[in-house]
Tab-separated table of C-alpha atoms and ligand atoms in Angstrom:
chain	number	residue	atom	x	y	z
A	1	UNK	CA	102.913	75.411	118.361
A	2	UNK	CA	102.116	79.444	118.904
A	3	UNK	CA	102.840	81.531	121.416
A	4	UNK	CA	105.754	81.202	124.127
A	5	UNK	CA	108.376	79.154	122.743
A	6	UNK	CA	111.002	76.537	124.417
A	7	UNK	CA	113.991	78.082	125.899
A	8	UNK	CA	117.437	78.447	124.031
A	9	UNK	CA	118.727	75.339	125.839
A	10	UNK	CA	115.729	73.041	123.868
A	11	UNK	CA	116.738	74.634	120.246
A	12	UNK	CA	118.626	71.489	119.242
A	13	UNK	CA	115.199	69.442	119.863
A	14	UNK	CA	113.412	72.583	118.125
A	15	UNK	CA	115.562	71.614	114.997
A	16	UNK	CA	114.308	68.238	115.057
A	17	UNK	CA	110.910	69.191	115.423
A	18	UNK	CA	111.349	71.735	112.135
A	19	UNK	CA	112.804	69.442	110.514
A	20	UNK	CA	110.656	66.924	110.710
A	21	UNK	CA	107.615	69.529	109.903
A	22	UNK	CA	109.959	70.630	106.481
A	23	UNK	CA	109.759	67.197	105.236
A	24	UNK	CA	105.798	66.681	105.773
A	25	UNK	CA	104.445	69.869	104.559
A	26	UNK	CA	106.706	71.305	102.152
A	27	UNK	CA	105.053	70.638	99.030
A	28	UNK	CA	106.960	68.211	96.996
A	29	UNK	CA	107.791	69.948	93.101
A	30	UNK	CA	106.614	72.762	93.760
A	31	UNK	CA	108.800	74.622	92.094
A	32	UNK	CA	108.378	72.889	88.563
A	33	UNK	CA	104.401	73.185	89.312
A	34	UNK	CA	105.113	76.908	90.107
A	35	UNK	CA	107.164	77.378	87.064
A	36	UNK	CA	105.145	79.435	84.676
A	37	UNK	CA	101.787	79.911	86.300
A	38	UNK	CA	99.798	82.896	85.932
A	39	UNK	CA	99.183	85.333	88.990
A	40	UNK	CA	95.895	83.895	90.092
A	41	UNK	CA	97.565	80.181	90.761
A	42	UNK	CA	100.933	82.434	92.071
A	43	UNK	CA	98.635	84.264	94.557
A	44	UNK	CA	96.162	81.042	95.551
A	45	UNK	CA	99.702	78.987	96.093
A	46	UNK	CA	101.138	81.826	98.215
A	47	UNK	CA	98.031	82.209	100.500
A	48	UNK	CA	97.897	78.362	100.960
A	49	UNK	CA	101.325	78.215	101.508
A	50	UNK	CA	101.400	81.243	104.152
A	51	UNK	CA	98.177	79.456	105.998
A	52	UNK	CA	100.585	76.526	106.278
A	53	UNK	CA	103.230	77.738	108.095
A	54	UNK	CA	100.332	79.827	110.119
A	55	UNK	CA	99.718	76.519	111.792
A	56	UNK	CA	102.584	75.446	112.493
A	57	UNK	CA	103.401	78.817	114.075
A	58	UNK	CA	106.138	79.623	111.673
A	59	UNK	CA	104.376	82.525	109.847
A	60	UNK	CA	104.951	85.223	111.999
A	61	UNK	CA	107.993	84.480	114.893
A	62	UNK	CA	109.325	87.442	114.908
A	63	UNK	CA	105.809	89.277	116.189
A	64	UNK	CA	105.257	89.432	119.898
A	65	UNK	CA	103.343	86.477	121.440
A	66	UNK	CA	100.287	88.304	122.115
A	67	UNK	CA	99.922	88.894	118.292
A	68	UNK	CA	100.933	85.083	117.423
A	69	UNK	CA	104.928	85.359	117.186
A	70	UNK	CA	106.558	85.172	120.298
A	71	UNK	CA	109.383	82.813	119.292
A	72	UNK	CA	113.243	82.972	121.311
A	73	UNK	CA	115.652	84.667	118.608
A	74	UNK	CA	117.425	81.038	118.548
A	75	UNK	CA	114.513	79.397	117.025
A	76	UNK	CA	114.319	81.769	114.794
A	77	UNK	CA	117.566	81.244	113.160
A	78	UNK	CA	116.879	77.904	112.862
A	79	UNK	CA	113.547	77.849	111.429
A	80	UNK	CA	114.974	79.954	108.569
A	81	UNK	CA	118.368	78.182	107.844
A	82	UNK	CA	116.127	74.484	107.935
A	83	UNK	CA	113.253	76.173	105.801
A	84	UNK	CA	115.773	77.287	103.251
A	85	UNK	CA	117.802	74.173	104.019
A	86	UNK	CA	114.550	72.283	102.701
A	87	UNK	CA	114.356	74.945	100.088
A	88	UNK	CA	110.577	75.907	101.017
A	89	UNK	CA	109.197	78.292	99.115
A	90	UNK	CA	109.184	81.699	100.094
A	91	UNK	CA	106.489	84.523	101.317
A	92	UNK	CA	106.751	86.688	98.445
A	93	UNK	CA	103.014	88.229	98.372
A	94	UNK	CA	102.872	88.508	102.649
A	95	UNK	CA	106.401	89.706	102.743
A	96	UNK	CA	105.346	93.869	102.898
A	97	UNK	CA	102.413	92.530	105.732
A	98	UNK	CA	104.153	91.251	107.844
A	99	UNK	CA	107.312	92.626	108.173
A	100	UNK	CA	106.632	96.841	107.318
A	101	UNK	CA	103.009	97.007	107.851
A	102	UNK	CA	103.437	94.930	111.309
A	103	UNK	CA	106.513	96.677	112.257
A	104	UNK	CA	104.322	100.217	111.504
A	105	UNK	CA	101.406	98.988	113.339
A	106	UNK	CA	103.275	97.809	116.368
A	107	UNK	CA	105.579	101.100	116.921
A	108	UNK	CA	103.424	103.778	115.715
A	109	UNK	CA	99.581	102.325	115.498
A	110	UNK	CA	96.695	102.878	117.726
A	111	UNK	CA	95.479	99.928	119.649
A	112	UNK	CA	92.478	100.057	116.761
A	113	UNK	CA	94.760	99.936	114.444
A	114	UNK	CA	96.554	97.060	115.601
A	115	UNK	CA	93.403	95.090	116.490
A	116	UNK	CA	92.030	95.810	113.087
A	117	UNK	CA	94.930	94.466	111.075
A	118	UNK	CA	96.998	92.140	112.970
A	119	UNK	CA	94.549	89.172	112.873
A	120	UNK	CA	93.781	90.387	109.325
A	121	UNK	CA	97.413	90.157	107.895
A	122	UNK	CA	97.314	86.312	109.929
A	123	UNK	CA	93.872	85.574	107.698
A	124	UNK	CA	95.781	86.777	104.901
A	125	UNK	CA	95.534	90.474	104.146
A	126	UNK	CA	97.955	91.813	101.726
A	127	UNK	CA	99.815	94.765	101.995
A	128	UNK	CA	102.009	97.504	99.243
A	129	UNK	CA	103.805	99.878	100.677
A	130	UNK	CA	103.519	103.640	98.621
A	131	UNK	CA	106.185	105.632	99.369
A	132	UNK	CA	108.132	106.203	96.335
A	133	UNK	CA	107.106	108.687	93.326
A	134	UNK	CA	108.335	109.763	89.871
A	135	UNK	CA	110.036	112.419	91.704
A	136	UNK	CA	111.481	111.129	94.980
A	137	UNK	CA	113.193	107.778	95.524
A	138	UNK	CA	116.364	107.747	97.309
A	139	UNK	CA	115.308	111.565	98.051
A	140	UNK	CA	111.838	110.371	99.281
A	141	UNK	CA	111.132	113.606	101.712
A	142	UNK	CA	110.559	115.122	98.484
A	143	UNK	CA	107.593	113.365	97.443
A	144	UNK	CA	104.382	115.488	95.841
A	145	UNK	CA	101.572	113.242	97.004
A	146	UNK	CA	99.121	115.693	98.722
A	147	UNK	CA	96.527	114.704	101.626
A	148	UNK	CA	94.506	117.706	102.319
A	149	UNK	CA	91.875	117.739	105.365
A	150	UNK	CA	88.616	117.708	104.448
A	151	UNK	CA	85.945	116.727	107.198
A	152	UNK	CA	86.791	113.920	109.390
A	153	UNK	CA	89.346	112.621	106.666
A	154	UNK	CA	91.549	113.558	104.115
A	155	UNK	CA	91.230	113.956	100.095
A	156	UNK	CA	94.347	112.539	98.638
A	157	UNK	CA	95.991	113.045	95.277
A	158	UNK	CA	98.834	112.502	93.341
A	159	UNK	CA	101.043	108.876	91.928
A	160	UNK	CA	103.067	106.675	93.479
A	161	UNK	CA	105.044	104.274	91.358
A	162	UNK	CA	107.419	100.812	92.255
A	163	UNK	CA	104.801	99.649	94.664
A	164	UNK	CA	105.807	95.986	94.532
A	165	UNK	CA	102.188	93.756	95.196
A	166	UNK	CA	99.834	96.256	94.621
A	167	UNK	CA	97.952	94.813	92.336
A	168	UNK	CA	96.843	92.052	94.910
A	169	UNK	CA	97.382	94.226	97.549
A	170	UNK	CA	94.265	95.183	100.200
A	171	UNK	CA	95.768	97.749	101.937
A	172	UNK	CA	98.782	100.532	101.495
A	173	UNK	CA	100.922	102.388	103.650
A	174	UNK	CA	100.854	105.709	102.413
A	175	UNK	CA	103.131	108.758	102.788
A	176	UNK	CA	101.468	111.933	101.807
A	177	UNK	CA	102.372	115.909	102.110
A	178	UNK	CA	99.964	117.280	104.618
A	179	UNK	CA	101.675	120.554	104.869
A	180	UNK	CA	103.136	122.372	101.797
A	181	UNK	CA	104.869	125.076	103.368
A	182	UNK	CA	106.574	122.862	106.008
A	183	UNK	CA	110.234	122.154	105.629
A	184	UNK	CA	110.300	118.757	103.166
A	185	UNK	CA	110.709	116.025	106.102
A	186	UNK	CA	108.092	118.185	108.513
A	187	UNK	CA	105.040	118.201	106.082
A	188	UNK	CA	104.544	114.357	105.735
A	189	UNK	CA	102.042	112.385	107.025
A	190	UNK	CA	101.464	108.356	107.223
A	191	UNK	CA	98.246	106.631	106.240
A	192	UNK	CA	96.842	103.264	105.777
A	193	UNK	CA	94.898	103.334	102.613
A	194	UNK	CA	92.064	100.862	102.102
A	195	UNK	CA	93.156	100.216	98.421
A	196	UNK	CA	88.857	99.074	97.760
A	197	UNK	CA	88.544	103.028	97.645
A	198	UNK	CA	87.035	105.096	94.524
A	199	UNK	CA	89.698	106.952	92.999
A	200	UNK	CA	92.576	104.234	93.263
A	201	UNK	CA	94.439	103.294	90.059
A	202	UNK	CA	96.876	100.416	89.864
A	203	UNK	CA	98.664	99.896	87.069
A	204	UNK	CA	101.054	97.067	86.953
A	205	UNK	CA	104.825	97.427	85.450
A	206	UNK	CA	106.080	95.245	83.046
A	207	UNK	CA	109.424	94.138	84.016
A	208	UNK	CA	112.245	92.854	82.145
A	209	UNK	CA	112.362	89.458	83.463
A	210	UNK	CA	108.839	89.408	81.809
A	211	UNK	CA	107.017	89.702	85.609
A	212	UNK	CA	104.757	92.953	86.834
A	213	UNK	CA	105.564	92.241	90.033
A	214	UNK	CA	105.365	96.062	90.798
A	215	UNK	CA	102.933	98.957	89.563
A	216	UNK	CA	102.409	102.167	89.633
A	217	UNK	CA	99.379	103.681	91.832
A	218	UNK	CA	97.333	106.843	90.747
A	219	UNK	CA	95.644	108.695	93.794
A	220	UNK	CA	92.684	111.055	92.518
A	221	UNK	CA	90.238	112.629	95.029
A	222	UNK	CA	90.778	109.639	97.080
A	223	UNK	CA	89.240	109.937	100.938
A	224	UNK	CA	90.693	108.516	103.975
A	225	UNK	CA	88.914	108.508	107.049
A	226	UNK	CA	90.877	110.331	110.211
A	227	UNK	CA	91.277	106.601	111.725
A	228	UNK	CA	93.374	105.818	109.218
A	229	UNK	CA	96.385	108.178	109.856
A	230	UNK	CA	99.284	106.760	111.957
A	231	UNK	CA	101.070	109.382	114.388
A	232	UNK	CA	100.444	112.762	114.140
A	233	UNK	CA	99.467	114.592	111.467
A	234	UNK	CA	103.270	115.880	109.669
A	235	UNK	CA	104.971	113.323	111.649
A	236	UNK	CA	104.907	111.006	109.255
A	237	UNK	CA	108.853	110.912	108.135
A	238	UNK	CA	109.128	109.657	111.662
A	239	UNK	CA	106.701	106.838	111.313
A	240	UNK	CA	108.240	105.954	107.723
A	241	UNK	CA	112.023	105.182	109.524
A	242	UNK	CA	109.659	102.154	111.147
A	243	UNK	CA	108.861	100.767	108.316
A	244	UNK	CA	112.113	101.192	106.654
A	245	UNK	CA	113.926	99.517	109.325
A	246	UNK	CA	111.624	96.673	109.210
A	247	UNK	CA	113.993	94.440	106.560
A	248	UNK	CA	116.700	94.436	109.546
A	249	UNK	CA	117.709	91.323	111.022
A	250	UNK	CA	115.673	88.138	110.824
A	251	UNK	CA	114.721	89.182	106.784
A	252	UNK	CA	118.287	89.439	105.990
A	253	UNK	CA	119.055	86.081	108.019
A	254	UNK	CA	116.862	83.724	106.186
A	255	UNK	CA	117.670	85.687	102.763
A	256	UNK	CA	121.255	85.323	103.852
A	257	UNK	CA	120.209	81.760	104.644
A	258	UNK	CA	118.508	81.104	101.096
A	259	UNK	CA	121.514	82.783	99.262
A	260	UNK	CA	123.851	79.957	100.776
A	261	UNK	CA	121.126	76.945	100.781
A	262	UNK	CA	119.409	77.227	97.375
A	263	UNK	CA	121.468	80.089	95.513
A	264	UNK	CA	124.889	78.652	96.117
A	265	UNK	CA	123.433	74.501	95.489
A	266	UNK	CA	122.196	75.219	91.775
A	267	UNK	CA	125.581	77.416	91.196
A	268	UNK	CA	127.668	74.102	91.988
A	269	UNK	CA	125.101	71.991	89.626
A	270	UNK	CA	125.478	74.390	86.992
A	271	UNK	CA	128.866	74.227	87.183
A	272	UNK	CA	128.964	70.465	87.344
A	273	UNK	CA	126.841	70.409	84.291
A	274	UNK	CA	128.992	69.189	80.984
A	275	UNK	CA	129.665	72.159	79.760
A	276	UNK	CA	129.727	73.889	76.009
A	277	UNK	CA	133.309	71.900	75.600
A	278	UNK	CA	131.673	68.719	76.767
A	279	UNK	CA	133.457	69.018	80.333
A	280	UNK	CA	132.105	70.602	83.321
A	281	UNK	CA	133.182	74.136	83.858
A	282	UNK	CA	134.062	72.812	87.631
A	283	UNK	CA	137.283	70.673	86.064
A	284	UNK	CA	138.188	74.176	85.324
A	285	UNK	CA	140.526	75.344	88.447
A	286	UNK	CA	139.442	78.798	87.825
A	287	UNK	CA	135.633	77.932	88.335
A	288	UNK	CA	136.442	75.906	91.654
A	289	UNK	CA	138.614	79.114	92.753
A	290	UNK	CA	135.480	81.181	91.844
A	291	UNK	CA	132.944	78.940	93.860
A	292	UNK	CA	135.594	78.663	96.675
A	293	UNK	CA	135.468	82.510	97.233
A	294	UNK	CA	131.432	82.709	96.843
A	295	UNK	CA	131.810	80.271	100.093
A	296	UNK	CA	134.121	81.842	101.925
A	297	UNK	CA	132.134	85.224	100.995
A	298	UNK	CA	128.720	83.607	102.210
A	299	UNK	CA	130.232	82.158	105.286
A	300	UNK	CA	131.160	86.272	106.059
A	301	UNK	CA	127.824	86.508	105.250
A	302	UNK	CA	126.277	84.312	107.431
A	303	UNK	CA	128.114	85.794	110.316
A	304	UNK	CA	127.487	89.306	109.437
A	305	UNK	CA	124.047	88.382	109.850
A	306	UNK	CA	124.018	86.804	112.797
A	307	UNK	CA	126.338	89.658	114.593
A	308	UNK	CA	123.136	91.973	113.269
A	309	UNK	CA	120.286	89.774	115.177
A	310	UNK	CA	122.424	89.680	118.200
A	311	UNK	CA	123.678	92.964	118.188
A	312	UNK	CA	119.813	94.232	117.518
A	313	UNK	CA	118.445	91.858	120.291
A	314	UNK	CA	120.786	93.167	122.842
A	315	UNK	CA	119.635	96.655	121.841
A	316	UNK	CA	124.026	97.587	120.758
A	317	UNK	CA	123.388	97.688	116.907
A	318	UNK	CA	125.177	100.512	115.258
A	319	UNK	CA	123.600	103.020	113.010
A	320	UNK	CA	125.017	101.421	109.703
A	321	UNK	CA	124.701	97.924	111.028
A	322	UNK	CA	122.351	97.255	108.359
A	323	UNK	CA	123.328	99.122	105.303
A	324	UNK	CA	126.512	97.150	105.860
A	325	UNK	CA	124.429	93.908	105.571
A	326	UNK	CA	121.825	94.696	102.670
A	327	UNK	CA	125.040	96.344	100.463
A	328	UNK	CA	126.868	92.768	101.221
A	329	UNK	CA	123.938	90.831	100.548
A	330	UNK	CA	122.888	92.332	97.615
A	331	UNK	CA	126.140	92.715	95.843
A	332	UNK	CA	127.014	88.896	96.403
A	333	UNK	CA	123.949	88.061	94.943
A	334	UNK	CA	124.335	90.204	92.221
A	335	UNK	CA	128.140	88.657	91.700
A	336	UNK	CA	126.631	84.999	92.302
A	337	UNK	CA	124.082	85.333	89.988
A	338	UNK	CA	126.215	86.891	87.025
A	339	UNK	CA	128.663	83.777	87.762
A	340	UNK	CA	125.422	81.257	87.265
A	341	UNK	CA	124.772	83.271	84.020
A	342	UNK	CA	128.268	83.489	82.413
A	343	UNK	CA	128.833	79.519	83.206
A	344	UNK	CA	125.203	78.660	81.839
A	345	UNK	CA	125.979	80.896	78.646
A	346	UNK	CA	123.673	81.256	75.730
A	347	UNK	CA	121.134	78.508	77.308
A	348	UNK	CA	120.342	80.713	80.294
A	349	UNK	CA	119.056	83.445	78.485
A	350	UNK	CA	116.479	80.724	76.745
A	351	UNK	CA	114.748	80.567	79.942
A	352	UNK	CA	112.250	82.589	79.818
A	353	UNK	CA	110.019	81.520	83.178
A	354	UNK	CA	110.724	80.870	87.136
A	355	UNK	CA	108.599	79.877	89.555
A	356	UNK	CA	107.545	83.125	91.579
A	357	UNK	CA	107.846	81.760	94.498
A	358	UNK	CA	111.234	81.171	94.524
A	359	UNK	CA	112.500	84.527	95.372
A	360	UNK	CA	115.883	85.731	93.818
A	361	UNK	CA	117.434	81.627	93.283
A	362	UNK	CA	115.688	79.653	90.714
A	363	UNK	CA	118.904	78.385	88.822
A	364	UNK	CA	117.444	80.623	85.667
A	365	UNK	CA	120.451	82.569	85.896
A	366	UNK	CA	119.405	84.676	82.995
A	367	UNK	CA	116.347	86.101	84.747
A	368	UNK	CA	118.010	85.548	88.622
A	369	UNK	CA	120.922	87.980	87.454
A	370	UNK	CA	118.329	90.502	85.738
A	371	UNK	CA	115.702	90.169	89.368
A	372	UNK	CA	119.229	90.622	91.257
A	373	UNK	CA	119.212	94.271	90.823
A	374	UNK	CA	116.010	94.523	92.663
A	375	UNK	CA	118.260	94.367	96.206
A	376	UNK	CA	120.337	97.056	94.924
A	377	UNK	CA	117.628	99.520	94.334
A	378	UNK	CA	114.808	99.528	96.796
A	379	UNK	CA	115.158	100.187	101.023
A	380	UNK	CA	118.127	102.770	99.541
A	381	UNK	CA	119.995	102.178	96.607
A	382	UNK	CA	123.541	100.781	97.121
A	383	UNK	CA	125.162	104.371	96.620
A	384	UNK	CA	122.949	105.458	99.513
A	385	UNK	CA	124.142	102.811	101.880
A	386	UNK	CA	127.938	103.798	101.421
A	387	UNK	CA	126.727	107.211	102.124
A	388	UNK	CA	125.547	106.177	105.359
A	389	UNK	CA	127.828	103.823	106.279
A	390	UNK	CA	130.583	106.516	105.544
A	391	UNK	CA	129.019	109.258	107.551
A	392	UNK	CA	126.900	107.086	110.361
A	393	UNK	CA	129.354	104.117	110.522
A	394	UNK	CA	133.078	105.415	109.825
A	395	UNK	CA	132.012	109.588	111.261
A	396	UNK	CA	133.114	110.561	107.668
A	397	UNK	CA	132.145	114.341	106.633
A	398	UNK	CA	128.222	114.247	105.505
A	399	UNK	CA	127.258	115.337	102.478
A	400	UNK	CA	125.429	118.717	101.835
A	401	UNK	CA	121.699	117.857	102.221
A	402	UNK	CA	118.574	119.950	101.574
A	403	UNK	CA	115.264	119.642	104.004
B	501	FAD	C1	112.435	95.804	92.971
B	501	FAD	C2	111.994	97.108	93.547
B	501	FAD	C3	110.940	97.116	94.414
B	501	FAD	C4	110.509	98.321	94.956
B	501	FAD	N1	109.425	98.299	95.777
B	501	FAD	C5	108.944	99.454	96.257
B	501	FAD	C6	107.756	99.451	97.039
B	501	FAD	O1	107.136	98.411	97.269
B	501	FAD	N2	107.278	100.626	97.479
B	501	FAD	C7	107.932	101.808	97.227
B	501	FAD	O2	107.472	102.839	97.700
B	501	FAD	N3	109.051	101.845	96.458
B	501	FAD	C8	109.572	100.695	95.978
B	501	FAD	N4	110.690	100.701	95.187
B	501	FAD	C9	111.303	101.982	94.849
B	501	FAD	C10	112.668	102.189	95.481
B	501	FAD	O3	112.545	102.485	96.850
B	501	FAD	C11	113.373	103.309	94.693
B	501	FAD	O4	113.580	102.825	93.377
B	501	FAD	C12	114.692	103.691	95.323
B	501	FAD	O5	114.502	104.375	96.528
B	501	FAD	C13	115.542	104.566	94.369
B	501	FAD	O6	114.809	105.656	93.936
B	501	FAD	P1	114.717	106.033	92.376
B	501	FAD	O7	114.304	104.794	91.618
B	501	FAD	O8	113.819	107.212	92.262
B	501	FAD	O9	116.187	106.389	91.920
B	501	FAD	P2	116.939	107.763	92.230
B	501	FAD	O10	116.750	108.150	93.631
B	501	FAD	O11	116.550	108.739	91.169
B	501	FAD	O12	118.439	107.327	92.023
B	501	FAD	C14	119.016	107.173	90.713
B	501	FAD	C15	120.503	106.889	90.905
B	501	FAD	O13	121.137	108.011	91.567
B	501	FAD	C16	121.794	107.584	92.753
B	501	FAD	N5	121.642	108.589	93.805
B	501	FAD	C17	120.511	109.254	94.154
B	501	FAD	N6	120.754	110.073	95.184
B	501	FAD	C18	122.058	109.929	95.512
B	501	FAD	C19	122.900	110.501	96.516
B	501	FAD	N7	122.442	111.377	97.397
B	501	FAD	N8	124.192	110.090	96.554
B	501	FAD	C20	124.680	109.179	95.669
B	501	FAD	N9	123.926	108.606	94.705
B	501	FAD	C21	122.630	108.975	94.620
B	501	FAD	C22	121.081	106.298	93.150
B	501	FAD	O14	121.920	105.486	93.943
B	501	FAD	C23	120.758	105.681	91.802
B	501	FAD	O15	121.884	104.975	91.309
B	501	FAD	C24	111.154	99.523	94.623
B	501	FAD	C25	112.227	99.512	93.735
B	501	FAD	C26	112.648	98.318	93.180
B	501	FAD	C27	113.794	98.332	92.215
């Protein structure tokens, strides 16, 4: 089922046919096997799982169809609201591959490059992406990473820290300062780093949910050969705001889609649940008001989405489009998941492990509301999307900026 897909008219067949495919191959329990497993079993479940939906020709849709994607925008949408409908597990470990490093490789890579790692992210190559530092986050042009020519390559040197996979990852996309006395956005250049080279450090982060999910990544004399730079040399901010915009559209529809499937399911059961007074916190009418407005707020969610992959597909997407989506998204989940918490009470924060591969729902609302923060944060904190939004969206005065 790769390659050119059915037309639009076909898409209520196509659901059918997904369907149908959700109840065969999703792995029945996975998420109580999953719950509690060391990487290793985390990382061999992911790959199998990915390889699955490889032959059904559901890993990749969103790629063209010479690369193995190919499928109508329609289809899209509903492959992801019937795989979170089935509440299939989700592509945590390929999620960096094959959305920012095939987004990179497709608007800024050589043919080489693309030939080299297309196929190779379908096998299963895993990807980090290194962009932020100690010292530059939401101000990333003013990161301290330096790639200095040397030969037919470069030496590179310095830390990057947050990079979420890297510890299982094979390759990184790399921002590095090529040119120290350029202005900050001018002297940056874009790599792909083979993370088997000498020099590389990875050292994972313990996080507070218990997880070291990211790490930090020490760069000492490390060499990467000329092939490996994307663009021009120092026009690397430019090739970064490719990989950035890769979590547009169909990411936030089927996290949109998971938020209202699986998120919004175990919130009802927990509130169904006999609660510390014996009786369900959902007699309460203030609970039922509170779950009435998480609907109505997902339902605005849903459509915001959808208004995004339209408005993108017909090329008339605004420039805040997106922050407007990620800084709903990630607030309701943040709201939705401190709900799940407060009506859970003292036993949520007893449960101490979630299956990885569940993504930001796992009805442990303790650790779901702690992993919530992690939409607020990365792709620009929440405070950096009102900025744009105010200035790119509503032509508000911009802010004084340096570089
Ligand atoms: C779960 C998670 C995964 C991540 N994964 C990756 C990854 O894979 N690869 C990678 O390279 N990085 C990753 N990051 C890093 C992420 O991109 C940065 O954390 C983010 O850009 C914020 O930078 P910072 O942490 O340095 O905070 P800072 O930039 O220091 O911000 C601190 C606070 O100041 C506010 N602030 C900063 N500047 C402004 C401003 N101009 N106006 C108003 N408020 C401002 C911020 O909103 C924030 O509240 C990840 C982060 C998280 C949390």
């Amino acid at each position: 089922m790769t390659g050119a897909r059915r037309t639009a008219q076909d898409v209520g067949e196509f659901r059918a046919e997904v369907r149908e495919w959700c109840r065969e191959h999703i792995p029945a329990g996975w998420r109580e096997a999953q719950t509690g497993v060391g990487e290793e079993e985390f990382v061999a479940f992911q790959k199998a799982w990915f390889q699955e939906l490889r032959r059904a020709g559901f890993a990749v849709p969103h790629w063209p169809a010479e690369w193995g994607g190919g499928m109508p925008v329609a289809e899209q949408i509903v492959l992801y609201q019937e795989l979170a409908a089935h509440d299939a597990p989700r592509l945590v470990l390929a999620f960096v591959a094959i959305h920012h490093a095939a987004a990179t490789l497709l608007a800024a890579g050589t043919d080489e490059q693309r030939r080299r790692h297309l196929p190779a992210i379908l096998d299963g190559e895993i990807w980090v992406q290194g962009f932020s530092e100690p010292g530059a986050g939401s101000d990333l042009a003013a990161l301290s990473t330096t790639a200095r020519r040397q030969g037919d390559g470069y030496v590179v040197n310095g830390q990057k820290v947050w990079a979420s996979g890297a510890a299982h990852a094979d390759w990184c996309l790399l921002l590095a300062r090529t040119d120290p006395d350029a202005p900050k956005r001018r002297g940056i250049s874009y790599f792909l780093l083979d993370m088997g080279t000498p020099g590389i450090d990875v050292r994972p982060v313990r996080q507070a949910t218990g997880e070291s999910h990211f790490c930090e990544i020490f760069l000492d004399d490390v060499v990467i050969p000329r092939t490996g730079l994307v663009g021009r040399e120092n026009e690397g901010w430019r090739v970064a705001q490719e990989t950035l915009g890769a979590e547009r559209g169909m990411t936030m529809l089927e996290l949109a889609e998971r938020l209202g499937n699986a998120g919004f399911r175990w919130l009802v059961e927990t509130c169904a649940r006999s609660g510390l007074s014996g009786a369900p916190p959902l007699e309460d009418p203030l609970v039922a008001d509170r779950l009435a407005g998480f609907e109505t707020e997902l339902t605005a969610l849903r459509a915001l989405c959808r208004d995004l992959v339209e408005r993108h597909d017909a090329g008339t997407s605004g420039p805040a489009d997106a922050s407007v989506v990620k800084l709903f998204y990630s607030e309701l989940l943040q709201r939705m998941t401190a709900f799940g918490a407060e009506i859970a009470g003292p036993a949520a924060h007893a449960e101490l492990r979630k299956p990885l591969s569940s993504g930001w729902e796992s009805g442990a609302w303790a650790l779901d509301f702690i992993g919530s923060w992690e939409w607020t944060i990365p792709g620009g904190t929440s405070e950096i999307q009102r900025t744009i939004i105010g200035e790119r969206g509503l032509g508000l005065p911009r802010e004084s900026r340096s570089g």
